[in-house]
XYZ file of C-alpha atoms in Angstrom:
490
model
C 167.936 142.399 202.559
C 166.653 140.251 199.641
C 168.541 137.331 198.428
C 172.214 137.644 199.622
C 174.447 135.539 198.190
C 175.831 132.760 200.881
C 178.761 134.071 203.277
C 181.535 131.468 203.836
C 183.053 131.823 206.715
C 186.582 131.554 206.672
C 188.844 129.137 208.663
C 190.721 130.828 211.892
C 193.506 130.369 210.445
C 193.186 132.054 207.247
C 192.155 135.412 208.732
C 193.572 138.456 206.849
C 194.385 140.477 209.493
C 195.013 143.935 207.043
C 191.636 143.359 205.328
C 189.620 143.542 209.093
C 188.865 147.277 208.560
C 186.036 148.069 211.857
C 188.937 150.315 213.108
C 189.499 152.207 209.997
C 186.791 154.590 210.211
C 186.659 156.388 213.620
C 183.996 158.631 213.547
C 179.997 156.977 213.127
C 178.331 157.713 210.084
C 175.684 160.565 209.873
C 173.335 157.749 209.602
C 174.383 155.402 212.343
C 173.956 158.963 214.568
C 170.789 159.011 214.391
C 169.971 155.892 215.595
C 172.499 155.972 218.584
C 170.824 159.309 219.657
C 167.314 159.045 218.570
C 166.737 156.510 221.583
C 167.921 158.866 224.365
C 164.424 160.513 224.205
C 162.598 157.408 222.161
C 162.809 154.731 223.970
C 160.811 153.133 221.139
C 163.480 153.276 218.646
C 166.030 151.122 220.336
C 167.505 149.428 217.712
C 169.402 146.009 218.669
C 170.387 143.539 216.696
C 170.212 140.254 218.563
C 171.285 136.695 217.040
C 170.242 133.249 218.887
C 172.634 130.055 218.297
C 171.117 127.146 218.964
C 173.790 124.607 219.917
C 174.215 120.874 220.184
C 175.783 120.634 223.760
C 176.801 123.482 225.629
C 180.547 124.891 224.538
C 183.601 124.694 226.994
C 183.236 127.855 228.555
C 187.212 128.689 229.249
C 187.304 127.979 225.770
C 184.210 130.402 224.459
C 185.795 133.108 226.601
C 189.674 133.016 225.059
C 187.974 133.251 221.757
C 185.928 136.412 222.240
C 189.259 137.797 224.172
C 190.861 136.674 220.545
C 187.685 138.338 218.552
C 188.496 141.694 220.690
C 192.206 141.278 219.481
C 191.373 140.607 215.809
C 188.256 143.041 215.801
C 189.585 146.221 217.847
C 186.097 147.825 218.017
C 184.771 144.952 219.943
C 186.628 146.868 222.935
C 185.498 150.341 221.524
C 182.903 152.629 223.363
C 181.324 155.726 221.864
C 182.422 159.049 222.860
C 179.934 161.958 222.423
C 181.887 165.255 221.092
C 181.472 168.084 223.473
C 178.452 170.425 223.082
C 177.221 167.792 220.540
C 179.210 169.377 217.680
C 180.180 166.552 215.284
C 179.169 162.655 215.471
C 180.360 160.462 218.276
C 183.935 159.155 218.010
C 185.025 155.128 218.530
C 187.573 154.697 221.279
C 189.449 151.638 222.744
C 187.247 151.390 226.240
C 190.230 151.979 229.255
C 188.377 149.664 231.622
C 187.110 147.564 228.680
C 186.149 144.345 231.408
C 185.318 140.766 229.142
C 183.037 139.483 232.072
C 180.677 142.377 231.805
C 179.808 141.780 228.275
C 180.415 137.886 228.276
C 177.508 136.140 230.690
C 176.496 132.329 231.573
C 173.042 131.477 232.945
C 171.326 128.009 233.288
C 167.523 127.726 233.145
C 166.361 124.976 235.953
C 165.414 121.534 233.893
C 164.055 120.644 231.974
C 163.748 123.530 230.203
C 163.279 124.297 226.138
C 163.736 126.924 223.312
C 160.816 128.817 224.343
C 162.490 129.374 227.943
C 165.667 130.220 226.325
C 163.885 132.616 224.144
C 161.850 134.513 227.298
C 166.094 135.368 228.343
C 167.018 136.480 224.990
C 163.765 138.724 224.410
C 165.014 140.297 227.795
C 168.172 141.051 227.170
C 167.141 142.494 224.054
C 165.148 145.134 225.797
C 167.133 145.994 228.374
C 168.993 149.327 227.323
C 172.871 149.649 226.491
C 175.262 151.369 228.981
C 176.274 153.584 226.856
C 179.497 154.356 228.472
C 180.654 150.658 227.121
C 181.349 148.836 224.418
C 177.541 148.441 223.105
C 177.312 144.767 222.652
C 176.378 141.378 225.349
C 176.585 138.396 224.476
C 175.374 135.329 226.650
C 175.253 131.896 226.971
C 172.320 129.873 227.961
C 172.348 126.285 229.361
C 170.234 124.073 230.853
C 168.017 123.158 227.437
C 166.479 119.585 227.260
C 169.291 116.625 225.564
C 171.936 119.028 226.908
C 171.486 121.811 223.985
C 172.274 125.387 224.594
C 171.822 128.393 223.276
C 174.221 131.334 222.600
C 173.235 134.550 222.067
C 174.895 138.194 221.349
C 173.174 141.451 221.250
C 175.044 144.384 219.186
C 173.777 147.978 218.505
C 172.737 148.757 215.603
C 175.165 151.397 215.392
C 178.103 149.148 215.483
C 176.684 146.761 212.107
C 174.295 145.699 209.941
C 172.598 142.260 209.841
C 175.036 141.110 206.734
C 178.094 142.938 209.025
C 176.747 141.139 212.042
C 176.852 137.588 210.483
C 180.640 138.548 209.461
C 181.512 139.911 213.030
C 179.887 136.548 214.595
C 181.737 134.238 212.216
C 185.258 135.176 214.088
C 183.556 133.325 216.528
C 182.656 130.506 214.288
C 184.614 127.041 213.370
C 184.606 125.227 210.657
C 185.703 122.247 212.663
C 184.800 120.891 216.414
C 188.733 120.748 217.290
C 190.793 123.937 218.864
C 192.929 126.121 215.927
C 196.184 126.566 217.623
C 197.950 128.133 215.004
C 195.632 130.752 214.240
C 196.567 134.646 213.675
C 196.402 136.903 216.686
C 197.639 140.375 217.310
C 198.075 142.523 220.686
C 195.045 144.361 222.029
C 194.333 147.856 221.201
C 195.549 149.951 223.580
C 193.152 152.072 226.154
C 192.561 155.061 225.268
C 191.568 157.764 227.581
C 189.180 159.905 225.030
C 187.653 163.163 226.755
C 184.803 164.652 225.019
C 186.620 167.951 224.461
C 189.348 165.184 222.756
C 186.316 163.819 220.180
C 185.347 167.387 219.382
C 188.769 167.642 218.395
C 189.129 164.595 215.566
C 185.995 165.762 214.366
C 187.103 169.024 213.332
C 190.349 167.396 212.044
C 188.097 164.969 210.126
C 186.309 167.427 208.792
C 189.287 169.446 207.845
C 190.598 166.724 205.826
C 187.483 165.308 204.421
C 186.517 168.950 202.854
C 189.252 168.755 199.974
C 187.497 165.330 198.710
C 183.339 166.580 199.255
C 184.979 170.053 197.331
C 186.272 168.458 194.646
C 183.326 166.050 194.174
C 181.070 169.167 194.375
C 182.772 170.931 191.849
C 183.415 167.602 189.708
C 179.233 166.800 189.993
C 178.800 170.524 189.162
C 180.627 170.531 186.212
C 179.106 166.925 184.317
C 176.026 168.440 185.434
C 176.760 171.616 183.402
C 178.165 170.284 180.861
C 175.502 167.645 180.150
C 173.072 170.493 180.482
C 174.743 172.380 177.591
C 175.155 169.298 175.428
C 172.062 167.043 176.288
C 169.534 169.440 177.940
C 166.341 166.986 177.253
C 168.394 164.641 178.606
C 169.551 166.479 181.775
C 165.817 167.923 182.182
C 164.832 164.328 182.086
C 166.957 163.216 184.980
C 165.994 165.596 187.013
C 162.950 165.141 186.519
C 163.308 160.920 187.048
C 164.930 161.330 189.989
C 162.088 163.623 190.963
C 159.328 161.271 190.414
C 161.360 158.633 191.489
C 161.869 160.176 195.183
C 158.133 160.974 194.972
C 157.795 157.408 195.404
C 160.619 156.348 197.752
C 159.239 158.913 200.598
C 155.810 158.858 200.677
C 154.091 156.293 202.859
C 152.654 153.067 201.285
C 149.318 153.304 199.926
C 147.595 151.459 202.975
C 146.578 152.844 206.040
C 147.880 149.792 208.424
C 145.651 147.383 210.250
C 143.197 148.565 213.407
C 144.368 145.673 214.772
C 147.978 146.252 214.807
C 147.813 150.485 215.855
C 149.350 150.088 219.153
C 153.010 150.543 219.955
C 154.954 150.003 223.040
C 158.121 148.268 224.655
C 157.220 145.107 224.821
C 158.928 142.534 222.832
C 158.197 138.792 221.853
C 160.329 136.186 220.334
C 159.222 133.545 218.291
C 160.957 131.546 215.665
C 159.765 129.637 212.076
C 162.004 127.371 210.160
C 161.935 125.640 206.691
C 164.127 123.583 204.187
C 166.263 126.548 201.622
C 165.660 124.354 198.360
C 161.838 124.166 199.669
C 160.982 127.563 199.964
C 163.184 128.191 196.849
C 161.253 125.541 194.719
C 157.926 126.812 196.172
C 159.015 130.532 195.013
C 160.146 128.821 191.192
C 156.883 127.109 191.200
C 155.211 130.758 191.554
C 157.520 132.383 189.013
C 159.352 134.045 191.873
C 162.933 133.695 194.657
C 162.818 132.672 197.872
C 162.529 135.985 198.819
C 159.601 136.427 197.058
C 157.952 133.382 198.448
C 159.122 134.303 202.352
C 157.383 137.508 202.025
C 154.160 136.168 200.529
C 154.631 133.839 203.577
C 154.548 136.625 206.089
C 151.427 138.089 204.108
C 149.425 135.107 204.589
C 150.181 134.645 208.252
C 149.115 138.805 208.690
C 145.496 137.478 206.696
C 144.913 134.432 208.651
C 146.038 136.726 211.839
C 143.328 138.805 211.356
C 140.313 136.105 209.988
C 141.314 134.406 212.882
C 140.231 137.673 215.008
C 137.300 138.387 213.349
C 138.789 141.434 211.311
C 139.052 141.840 207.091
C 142.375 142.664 206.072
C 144.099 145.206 203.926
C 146.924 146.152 202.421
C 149.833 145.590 204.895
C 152.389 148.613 204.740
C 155.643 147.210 205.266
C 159.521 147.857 204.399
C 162.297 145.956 203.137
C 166.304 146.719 204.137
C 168.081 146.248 200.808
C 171.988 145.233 200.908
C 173.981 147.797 199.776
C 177.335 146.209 200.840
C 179.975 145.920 197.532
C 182.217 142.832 198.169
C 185.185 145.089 198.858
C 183.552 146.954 201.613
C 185.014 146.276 205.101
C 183.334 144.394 207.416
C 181.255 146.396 209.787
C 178.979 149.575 209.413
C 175.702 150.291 207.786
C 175.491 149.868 203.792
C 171.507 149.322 203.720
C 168.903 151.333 202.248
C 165.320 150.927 202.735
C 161.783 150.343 200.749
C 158.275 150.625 201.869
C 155.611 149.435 200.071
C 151.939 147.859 200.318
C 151.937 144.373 200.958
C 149.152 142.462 199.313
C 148.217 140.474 202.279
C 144.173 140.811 200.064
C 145.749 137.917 197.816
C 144.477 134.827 199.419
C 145.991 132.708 196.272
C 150.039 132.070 197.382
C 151.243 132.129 194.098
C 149.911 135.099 192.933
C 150.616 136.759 196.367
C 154.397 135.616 195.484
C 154.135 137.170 191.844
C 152.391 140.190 193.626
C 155.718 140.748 195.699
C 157.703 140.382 193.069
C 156.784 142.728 190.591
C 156.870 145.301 193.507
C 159.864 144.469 194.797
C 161.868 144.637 191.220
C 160.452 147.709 190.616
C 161.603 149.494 193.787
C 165.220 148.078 193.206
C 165.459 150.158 190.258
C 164.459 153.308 192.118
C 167.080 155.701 191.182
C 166.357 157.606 194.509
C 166.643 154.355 196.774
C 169.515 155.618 198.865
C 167.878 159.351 199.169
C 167.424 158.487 203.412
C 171.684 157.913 203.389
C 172.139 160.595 201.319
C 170.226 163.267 203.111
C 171.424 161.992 206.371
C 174.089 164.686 207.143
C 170.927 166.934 206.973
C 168.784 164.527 209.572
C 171.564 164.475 211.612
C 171.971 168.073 212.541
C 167.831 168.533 213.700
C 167.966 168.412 217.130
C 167.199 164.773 218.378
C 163.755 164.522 219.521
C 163.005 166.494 215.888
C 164.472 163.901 214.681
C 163.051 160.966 216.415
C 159.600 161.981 216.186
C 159.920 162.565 212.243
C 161.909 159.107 212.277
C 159.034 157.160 214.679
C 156.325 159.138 212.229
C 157.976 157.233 209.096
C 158.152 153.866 211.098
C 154.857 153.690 213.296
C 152.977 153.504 210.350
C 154.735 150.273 209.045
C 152.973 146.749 210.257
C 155.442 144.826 209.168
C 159.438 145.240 208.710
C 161.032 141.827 206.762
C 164.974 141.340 206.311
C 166.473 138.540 204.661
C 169.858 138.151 205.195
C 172.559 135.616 203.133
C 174.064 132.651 206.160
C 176.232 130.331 206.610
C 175.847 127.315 203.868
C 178.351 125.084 205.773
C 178.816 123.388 209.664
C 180.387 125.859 211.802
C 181.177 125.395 215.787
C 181.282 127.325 218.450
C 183.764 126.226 221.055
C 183.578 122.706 220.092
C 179.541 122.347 219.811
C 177.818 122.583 216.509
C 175.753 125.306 215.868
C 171.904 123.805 214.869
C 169.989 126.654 213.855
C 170.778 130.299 213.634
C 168.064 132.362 214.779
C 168.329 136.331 213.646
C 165.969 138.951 216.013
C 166.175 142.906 214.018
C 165.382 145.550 215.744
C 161.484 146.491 215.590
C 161.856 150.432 215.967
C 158.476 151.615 215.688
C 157.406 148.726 213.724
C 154.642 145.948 214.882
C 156.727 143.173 213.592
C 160.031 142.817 212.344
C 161.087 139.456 209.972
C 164.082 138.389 209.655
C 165.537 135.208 207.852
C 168.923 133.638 207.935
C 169.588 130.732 205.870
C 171.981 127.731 207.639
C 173.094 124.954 206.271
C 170.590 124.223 204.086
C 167.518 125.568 206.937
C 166.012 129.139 206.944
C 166.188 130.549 210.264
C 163.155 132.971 210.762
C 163.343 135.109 213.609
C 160.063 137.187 214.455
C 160.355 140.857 217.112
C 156.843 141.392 217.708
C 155.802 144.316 219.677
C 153.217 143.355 222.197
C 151.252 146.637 222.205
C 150.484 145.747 218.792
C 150.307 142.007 218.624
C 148.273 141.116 221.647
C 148.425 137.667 221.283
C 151.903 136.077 220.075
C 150.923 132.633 220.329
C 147.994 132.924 217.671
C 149.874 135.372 215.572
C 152.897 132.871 215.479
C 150.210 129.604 214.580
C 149.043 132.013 211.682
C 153.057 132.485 210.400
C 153.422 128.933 210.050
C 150.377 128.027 208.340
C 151.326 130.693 205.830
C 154.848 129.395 205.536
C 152.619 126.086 205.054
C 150.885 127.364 202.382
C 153.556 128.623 200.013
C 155.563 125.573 200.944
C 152.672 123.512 199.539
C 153.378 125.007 196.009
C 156.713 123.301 195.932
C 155.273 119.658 196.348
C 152.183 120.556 193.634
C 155.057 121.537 190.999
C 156.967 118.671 191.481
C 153.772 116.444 191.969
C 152.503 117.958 188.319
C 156.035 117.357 187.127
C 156.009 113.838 187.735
């Protein structure tokens, strides 16, 4: 998601407790659907969302625990499972878990010292892989100890289902301080209750749902209908020529990126690796000015240059690198939670071995696919997807996402200290899910850093350690542009 503004996270005790809205909508979105299903006969398309804290000293752990148990409170669908609707008629239904247990979703583990990020990071890629139990609330969170100076890491894993990466940074910063000290007076409420949901019970609100949304999707209909006639009577060029926009313009969003992927990178599998990059914000944002792009512009020229050097390194010429892009579609008054992304695949020109014309590249591409009229089509014609039986669907989903080498997300942080349980949070490391992908980007900016996380899939990327090596000398390469401009400046 390019260039998010900054999220502040706000004190405990000024939590709004009428504007948390998770538990307002009951019933997942066509959209979120298909991903909970699609990995029931997938495997491949697993699609959690895991995000590493890397902490000063490890937290007090009676005190970590009361404050997811006050998260759960503040947050009810933190305690919420998924209930299928019987026969599979309708979308699964959120309900309060009955045996909703803390201690199975809350862990502590030390590694034997001395040990270091790259042993904490072997756990996390682990958990990350290891598949839901879908009868419970689909999240785990853990915390890690044992790191060299007394660090720790925390970590949470959340289904994609549940959030997206701008929802997750919001769900996370309940957890989050903006001081070291205990909040005593902050705002709680009681628990949501259990609730004993059958299947035949979820079938049940989603015919009621149904029933009530079908005045609203009518009237729309017929509202739609009628501009559309009457802008056909009164403009028809015009109304010819939207059509025919949106046409062309959906042309583009669909079809595959003009590149046919690397040889090198054709392999998928289950296999995950973890590996982090990190660099100063107003660096990579002067290096991106310098190049007459953003920082987004200049962190995905970055990622080009590592993919070339990956493959000179291996003896083999590179091409264009299909890739795609999450864009935010989350309005400030949306509640937190749930899915508001759309998506953009392009070619990346990885060819360009000049980094500021690689970053001028990206952004002409990128600012054109903004402006795609039909950017949201995958959203809209998800109520369609939805209803194909599932492994329709997730072979025609893996068949759009196989053929992507690369998957970057950029996603807005946290621009001030914030503590978890009393120990300051260092760096803020985000992992996306790699569904079908060979490597999945994503970048979190805190406190003044950029957190890069990097999901690579093993099948594909047979050796991590080089490919990582080749990141950071293209990070090293766009950074360089910063310190020419200011060198020429002075």
């Amino acid at each position: 998601m390019a260039d998010g503004q900054p999220f502040i996270p706000p004190s405990a005790v000024d939590v709004d407790l009428s504007a948390v809205g998770w538990a307002q909508n009951r019933t997942m979105s066509d959209f979120e659907t298909g991903m909970w299903r699609m990995e029931e006969v997938r495997p491949e398309l697993r699609t959690p969302i895991v995000a590493v804290d890397v902490l000063d000293r490890a937290p007090d752990w009676d005190r970590l625990v009361r404050a997811h148990e006050w998260a759960s409170h503040i947050v009810p669908r933190i305690r919420m499972r998924a209930v299928e609707p019987a026969f599979g008629l309708g979308n699964p239904v959120w309900s309060v878990d009955p045996e909703f247990d803390l201690d199975y979703h809350l862990r502590r583990v030390r590694l034997p010292e001395p040990a270091d990020l790259d042993h904490a990071l072997r756990i996390c890629r682990h958990l990350a892989t290891e598949p839901f139990d879908k009868a419970r609330p689909p999240w785990m969170a853990m915390l890690i100890e044992g790191l060299a100076d007394g660090r720790a890491v925390y970590v949470v894993k959340t289904h994609h289902s549940i959030t997206d990466g701008m929802g997750g940074i919001q769900m996370m910063a309940l957890l989050h301080s903006r001081r070291p000290e205990p909040t005593p007076d902050k705002p709680d409420r009681a628990p949501a209750p259990p609730e004993h949901l059958s299947d035949l019970s979820a079938l049940g609100l989603e015919v009621l749902t149904e029933v009530r949304r079908a005045p609203s999707r009518i009237a729309d209909l017929v509202s739609g209908s009628a501009r559309a006639a009457i802008t056909a009577v009164t403009r028809p060029f015009d109304a010819a020529g939207e059509v025919l926009d949106y046409a062309n313009s959906l042309r583009r969003v669909i079809q595959p990126p003009p590149a046919t992927g690397s040889p090198l990178l054709r392999n998928r599998g289950l296999g995950r690796w973890f590996g982090v990059l990190e660099v100063e914000l107003p660096v990579l944002k002067a290096a991106g000015h310098a190049a007459g792009g953003s920082v987004n512009d200049a962190y995905i020229a970055a990622l080009l240059g590592g993919f070339r050097r990956y493959h000179e390194e291996l003896g083999e010429s590179v091409g264009k690198i299909p890739m795609g892009m999450p864009i935010n579609m989350r309005a400030a008054s949306d509640p937190s939670g749930g899915n508001r992304i759309a998506a953009v695949r392009f070619a990346g020109p990885a060819t360009e071995p000049d980094p500021a014309l690689r970053i001028r590249k990206v952004r002409a591409i990128v600012l054109a696919l903004r402006e795609e009229p039909a950017l949201d089509i995958v959203e809209a014609a998800s109520p369609l997807l939805v209803r194909l039986p599932t492994r329709l669907l997730a072979e025609w989903y893996l068949s759009q996402s196989k053929g992507l080498d690369l998957q970057a997300s950029n996603v807005a942080g946290v621009p001030v200290p914030v503590y978890l349980a009393g120990a300051r949070i260092e760096r803020m490391f985000p992992f996306g899910p790699a569904p079908g992908c060979a490597v999945m980007a994503t970048m979190v900016s805190h406190v003044g850093t950029c957190c890069i996380g990097v999901n690579l899939d093993t099948a594909a990327v047979t050796e991590p350690a080089l490919f990582m090596q080749c990141l950071q000398e293209g990070l090293d390469e766009v950074v360089a542009l910063a310190g020419a401009a200011k060198g020429a400046e002075g």
